[in-house]
Coordinates of C-alpha atoms in Angstrom, one line a residue:
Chain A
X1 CA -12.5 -19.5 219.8
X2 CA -15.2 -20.1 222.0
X3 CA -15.1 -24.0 222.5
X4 CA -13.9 -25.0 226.4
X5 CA -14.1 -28.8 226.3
X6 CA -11.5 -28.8 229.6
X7 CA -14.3 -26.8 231.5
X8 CA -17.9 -29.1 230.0
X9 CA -19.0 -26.0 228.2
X10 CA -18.8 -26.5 224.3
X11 CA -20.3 -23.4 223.2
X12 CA -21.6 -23.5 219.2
X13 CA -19.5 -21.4 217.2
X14 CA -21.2 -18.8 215.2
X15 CA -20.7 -19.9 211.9
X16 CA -23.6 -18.3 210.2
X17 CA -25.8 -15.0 210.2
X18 CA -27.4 -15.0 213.6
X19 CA -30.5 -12.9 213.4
X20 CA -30.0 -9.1 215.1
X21 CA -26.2 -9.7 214.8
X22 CA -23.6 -7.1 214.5
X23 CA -20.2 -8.3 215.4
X24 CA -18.2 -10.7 213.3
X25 CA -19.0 -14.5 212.7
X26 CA -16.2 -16.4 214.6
X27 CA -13.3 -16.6 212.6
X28 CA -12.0 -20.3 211.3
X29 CA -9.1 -19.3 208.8
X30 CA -6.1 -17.0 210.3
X31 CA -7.3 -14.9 207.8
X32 CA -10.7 -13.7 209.3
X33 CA -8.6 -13.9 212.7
X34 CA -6.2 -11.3 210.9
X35 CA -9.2 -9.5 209.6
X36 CA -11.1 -9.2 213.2
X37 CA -8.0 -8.2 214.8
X38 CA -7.4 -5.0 212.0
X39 CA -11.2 -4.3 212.9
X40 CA -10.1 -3.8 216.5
X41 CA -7.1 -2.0 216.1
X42 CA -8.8 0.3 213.7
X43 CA -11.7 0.5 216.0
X44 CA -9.5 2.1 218.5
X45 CA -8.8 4.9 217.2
X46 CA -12.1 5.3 215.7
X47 CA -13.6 5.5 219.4
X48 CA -10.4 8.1 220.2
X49 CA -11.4 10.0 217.6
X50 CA -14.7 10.0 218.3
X51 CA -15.0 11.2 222.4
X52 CA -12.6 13.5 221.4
X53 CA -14.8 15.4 218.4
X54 CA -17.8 14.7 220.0
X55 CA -16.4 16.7 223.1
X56 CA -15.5 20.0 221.4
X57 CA -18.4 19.8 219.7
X58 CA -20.7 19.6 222.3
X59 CA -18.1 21.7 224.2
X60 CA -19.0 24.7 221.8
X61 CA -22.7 24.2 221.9
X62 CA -22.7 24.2 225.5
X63 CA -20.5 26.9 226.1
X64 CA -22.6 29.1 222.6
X65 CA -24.9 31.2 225.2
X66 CA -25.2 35.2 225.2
X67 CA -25.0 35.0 228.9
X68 CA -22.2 32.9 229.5
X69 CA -19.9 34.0 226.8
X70 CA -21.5 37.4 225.6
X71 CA -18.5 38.6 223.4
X72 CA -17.7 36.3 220.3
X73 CA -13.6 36.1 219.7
X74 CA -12.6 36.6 216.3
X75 CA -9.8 34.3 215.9
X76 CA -8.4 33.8 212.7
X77 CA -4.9 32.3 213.0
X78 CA -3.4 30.1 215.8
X79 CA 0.3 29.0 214.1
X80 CA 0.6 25.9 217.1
X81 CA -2.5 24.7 217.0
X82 CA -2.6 24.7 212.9
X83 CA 0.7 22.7 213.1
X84 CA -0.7 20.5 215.7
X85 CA -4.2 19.7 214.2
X86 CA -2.4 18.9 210.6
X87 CA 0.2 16.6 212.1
X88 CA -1.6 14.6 214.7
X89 CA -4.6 13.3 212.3
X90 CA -2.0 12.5 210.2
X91 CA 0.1 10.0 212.6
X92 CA -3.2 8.1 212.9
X93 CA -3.6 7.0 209.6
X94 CA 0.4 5.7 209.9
X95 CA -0.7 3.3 212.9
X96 CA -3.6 2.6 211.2
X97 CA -1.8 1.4 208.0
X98 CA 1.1 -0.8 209.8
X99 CA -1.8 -3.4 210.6
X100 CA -3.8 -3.0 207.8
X101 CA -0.9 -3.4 205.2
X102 CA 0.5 -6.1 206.8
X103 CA -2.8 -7.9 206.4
X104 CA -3.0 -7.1 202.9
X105 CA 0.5 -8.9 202.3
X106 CA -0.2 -11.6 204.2
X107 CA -3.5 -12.4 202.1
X108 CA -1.5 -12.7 198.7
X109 CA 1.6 -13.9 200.0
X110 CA 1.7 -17.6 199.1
X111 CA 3.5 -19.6 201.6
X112 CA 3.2 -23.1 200.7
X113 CA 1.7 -24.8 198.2
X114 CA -2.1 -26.0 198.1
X115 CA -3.1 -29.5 198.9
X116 CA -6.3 -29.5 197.5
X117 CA -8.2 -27.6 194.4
X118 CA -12.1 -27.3 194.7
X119 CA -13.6 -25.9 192.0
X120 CA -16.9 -23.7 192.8
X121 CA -18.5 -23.1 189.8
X122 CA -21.7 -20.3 189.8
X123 CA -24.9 -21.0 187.9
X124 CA -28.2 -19.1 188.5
X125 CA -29.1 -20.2 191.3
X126 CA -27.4 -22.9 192.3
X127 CA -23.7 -24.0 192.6
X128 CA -21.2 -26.6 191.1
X129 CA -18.5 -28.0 192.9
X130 CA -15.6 -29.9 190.7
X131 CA -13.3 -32.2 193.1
X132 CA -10.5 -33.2 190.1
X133 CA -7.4 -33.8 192.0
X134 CA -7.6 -37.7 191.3
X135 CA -9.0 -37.8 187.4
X136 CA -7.2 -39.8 185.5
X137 CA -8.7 -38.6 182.7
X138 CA -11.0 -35.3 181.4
X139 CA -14.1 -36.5 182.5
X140 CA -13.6 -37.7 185.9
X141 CA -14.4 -35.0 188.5
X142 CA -16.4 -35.5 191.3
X143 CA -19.2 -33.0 190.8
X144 CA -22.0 -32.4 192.0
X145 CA -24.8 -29.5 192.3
X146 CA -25.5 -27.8 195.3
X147 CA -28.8 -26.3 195.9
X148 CA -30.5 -24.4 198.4
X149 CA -33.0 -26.5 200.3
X150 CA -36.4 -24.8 199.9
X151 CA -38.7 -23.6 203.2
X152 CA -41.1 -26.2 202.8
X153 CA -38.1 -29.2 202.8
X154 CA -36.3 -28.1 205.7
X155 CA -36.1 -30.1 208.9
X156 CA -36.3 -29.0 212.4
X157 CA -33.3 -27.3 213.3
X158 CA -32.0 -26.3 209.9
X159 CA -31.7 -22.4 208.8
X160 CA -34.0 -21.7 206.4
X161 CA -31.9 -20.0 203.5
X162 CA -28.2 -21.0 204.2
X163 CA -29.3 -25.1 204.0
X164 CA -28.1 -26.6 200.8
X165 CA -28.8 -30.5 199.8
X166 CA -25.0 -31.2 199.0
X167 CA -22.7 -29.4 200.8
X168 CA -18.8 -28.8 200.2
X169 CA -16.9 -31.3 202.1
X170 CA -13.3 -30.1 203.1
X171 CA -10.4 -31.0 205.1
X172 CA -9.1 -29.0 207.6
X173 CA -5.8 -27.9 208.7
X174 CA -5.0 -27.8 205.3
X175 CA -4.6 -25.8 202.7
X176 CA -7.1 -25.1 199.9
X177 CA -7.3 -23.3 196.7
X178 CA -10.3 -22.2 195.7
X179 CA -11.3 -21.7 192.0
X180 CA -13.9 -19.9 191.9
X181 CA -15.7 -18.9 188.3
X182 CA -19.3 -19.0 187.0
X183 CA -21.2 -20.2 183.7
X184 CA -23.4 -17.6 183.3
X185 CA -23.8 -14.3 185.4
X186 CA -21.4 -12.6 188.1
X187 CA -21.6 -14.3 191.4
X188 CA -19.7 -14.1 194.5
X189 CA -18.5 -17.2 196.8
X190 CA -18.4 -15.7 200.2
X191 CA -18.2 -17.8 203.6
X192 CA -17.9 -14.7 206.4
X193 CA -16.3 -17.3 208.9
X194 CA -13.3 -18.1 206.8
X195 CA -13.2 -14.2 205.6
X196 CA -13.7 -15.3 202.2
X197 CA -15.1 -13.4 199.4
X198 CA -14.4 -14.0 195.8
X199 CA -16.3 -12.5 192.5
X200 CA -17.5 -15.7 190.3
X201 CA -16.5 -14.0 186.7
X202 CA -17.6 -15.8 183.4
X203 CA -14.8 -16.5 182.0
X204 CA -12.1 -16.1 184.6
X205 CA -10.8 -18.4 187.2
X206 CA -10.5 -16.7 190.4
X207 CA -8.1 -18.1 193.0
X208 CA -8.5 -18.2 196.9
X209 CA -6.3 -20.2 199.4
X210 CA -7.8 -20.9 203.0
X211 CA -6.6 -22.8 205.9
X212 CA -9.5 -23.9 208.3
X213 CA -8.1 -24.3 211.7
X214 CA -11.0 -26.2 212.9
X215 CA -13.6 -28.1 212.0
X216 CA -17.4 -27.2 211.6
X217 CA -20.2 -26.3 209.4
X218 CA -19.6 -23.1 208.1
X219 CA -22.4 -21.0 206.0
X220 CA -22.0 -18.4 202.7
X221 CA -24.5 -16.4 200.5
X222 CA -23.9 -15.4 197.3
X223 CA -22.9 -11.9 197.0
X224 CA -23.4 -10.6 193.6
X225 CA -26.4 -9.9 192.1
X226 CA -27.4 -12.7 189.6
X227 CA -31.0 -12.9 189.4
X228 CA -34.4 -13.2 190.5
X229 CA -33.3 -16.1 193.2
X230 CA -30.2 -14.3 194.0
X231 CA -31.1 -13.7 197.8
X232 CA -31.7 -17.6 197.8
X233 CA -28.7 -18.8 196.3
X234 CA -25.7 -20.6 199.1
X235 CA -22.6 -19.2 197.8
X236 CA -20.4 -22.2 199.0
X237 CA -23.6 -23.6 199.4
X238 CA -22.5 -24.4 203.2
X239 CA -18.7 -24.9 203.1
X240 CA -20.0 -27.5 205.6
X241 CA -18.2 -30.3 207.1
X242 CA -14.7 -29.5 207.6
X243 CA -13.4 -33.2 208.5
X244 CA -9.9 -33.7 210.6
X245 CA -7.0 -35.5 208.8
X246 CA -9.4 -38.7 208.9
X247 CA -10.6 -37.3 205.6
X248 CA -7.4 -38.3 204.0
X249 CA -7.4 -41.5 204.6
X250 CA -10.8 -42.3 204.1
X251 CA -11.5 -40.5 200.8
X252 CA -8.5 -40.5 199.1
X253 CA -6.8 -43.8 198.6
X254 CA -5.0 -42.4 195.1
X255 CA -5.8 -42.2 191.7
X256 CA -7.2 -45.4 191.8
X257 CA -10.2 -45.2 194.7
X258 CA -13.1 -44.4 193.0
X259 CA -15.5 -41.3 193.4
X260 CA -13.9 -41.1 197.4
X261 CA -17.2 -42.6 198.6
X262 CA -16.8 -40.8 202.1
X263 CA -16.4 -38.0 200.0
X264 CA -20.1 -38.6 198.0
X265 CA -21.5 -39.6 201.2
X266 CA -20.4 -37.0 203.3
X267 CA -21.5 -34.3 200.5
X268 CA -25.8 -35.8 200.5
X269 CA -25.7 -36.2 204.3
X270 CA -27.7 -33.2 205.0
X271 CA -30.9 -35.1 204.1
X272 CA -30.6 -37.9 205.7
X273 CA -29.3 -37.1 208.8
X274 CA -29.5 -33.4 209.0
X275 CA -25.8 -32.2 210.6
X276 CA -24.3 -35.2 211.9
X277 CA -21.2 -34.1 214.6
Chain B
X1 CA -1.8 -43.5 209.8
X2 CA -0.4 -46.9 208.5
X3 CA -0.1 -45.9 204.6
X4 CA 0.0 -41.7 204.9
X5 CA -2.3 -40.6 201.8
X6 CA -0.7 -37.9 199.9
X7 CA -2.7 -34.7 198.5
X8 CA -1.5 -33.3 196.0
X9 CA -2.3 -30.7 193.8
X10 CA -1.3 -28.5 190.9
X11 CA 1.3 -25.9 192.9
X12 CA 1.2 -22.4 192.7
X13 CA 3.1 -21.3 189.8
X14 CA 5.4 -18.4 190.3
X15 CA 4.4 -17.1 186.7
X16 CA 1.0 -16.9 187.7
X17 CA 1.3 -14.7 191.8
X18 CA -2.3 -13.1 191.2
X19 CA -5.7 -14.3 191.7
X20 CA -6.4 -14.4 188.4
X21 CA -5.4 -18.1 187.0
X22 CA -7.1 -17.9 183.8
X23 CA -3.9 -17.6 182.2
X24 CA -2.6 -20.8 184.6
X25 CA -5.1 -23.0 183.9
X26 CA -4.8 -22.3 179.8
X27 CA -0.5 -22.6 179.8
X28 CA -0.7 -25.7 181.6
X29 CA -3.2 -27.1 179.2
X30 CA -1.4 -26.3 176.3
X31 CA 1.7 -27.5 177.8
X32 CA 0.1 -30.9 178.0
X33 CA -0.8 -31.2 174.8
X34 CA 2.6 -30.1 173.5
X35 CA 4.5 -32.2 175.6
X36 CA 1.8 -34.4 173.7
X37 CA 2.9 -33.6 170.3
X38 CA 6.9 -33.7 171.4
X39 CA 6.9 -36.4 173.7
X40 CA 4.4 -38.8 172.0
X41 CA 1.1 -40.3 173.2
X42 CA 2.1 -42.6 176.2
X43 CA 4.3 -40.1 178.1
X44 CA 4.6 -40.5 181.4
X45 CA 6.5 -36.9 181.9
X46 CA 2.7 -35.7 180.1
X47 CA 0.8 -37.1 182.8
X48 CA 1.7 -34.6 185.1
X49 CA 1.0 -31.4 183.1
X50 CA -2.4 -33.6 182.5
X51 CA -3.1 -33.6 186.5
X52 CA -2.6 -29.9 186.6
X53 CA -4.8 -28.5 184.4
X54 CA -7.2 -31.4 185.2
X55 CA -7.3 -29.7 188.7
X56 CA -7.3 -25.9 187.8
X57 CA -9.3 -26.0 184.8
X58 CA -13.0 -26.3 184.9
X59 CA -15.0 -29.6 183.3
X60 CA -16.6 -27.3 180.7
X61 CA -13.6 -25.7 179.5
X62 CA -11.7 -28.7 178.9
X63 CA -14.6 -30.3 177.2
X64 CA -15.0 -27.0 175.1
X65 CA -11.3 -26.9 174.4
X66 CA -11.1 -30.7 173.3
X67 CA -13.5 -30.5 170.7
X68 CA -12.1 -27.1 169.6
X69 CA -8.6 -29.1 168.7
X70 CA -10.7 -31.8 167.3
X71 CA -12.4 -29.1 165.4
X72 CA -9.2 -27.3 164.4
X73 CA -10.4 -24.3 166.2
X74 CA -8.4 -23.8 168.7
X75 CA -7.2 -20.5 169.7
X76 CA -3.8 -21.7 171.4
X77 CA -0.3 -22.1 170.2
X78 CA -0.5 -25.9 170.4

């Protein structure tokens, strides 16, 4: 986490595809944190591995000259080292899988139950989000489209491609399922910051549970190909606006509040104020 | 907070662990309807398989579904 409030320096997350980027977005869900810490424990023994194949090799290409070594050995059998060589790469892989498994548990394992349901929904090119918590009856969601604004609409400061007119609104702390499915094509709802990436099937409902730890606006492309406008389709549109424990109250007074007007109002602010907090 | 808001939402159903909820969304939906049929039209014990699938279940489905009962068409063991 890279915001210092104590010391005056709130530096901006990265939450979205910086340009010339190679590391990681910074994580917002335990999970990504999970995921980031695998990469560097893997990473490890990647580099170990690496220095220490790079060195024989360059080891025997260095050392391959007719002056310096002008008699070739002819060895063909070497019991210790054959033991050693078969045993040792194969201890790696062990440390390798205690983190890596134990991630893959943790993912599926389902600790508590949800507090929320948000419904993604995948149409080419665009996506539908179904809030249906509070219906009291079928028809009731609150849904709404979420489009990618185009170059020419975008206001100063907004990221061309990953700017959508309604964005997702969310609590945080808390924990979500995700539904995600599709009406037409294959898509994919993937938010890199929260680690998330689910396959929009037609006909299936796919589940995801995330915990945000913090709040922000966090940015997704789709990523499946569905289409001509694929590349310009927000897969969570931007998850944006992760609002504290103030969301509760505000939004959701019961069944009987209508459409959580903080909710609607929240979800359109991108146009009229650009990213408010 | 004077009056805590509660969120609540359908819970994770042990019969249903994977990420697929297909199935999840569809039992609860029928079990609504057949508490429906057993329990009568005003239920109040209804009303909460109704908030489930409500939540899980996409708009379109349901809307597809309802008309498929109306139609006699439905594929479920209501």
């Amino acid at each position: 986490m890279i915001v210092r409030e104590w010391l005056f320096l709130t530096i901006a997350a990265c939450d979205a595809a910086e340009p010339w980027q190679l590391g990681f977005q910074d994580a917002a869900t335990p999970m990504m944190q999970g995921i980031i810490d695998l990469h560097h424990d893997i990473f490890f023994f990647l580099i170990l591995i690496l220095v220490f194949v790079l060195r024989i090799l360059v080891r025997a290409l260095w050392h391959f000259h007719y002056q310096k070594n002008p008699i070739p050995q002819r060895i063909v059998h070497g019991t210790t080292i054959e033991i050693l060589r078969t045993i040792f790469p194969s201890i790696i892989p062990m440390f390798i899988a205690i983190p890596s498994f134990a991630l893959l548990y943790s993912m599926d394992e389902v600790v508590v139950d949800p507090a929320i349901t948000i419904k993604a929904i995948g149409h080419q090119w665009y996506r539908t989000y179904e809030y249906s918590d509070y219906n009291s009856s079928d028809e009731q969601s609150l849904t709404f489209d979420s489009y990618t604004i185009p170059e020419d609409d975008l206001e100063l400061g907004q990221s061309r491609l990953l700017e959508v007119d309604n964005r997702v609104v969310v609590p945080a702390k808390t924990h979500l399922r995700i539904i995600v499915t599709s009406a037409d094509v294959l898509h994919s709802w993937a938010v890199p910051s929260s680690g998330v990436k689910c396959d929009a099937v037609p006909g299936r409902l796919n589940q995801i549970s995330i915990s945000v730890q913090r709040e922000g606006v966090y940015y997704g492309q789709c990523s499946e190909i569905c289409g001509t406008n694929h590349a310009f389709t927000r897969a969570p549109g931007n998850i944006g606006r992760l609002l504290s424990p103030l969301w509760l109250s505000r939004t959701t007074r019961g069944a009987t509040h209508p459409r959580s007007k903080l909710l609607q109002r929240a979800a359109g602010a991108v146009g009229s104020q650009g990213a408010r907090q | 907070m004077a009056d805590e808001i509660e969120l609540k939402t359908a819970p994770a159903d042990f019969r249903f662990p994977t990420t697929n909820q297909t199935r999840h969304c569809f039992t609860r939906y029928i079990e609504f309807h057949r508490c429906l049929a057993a329990k009568g039209e005003e239920s109040y014990e209804c009303a909460r398989f109704a908030k489930y699938y409500r939540s899980l279940c996409p708009g379109e489905w349901i809307e597809k579904w309802n008309e498929q009962r109306e139609n006699g068409t439905f594929p479920g063991p209501l």
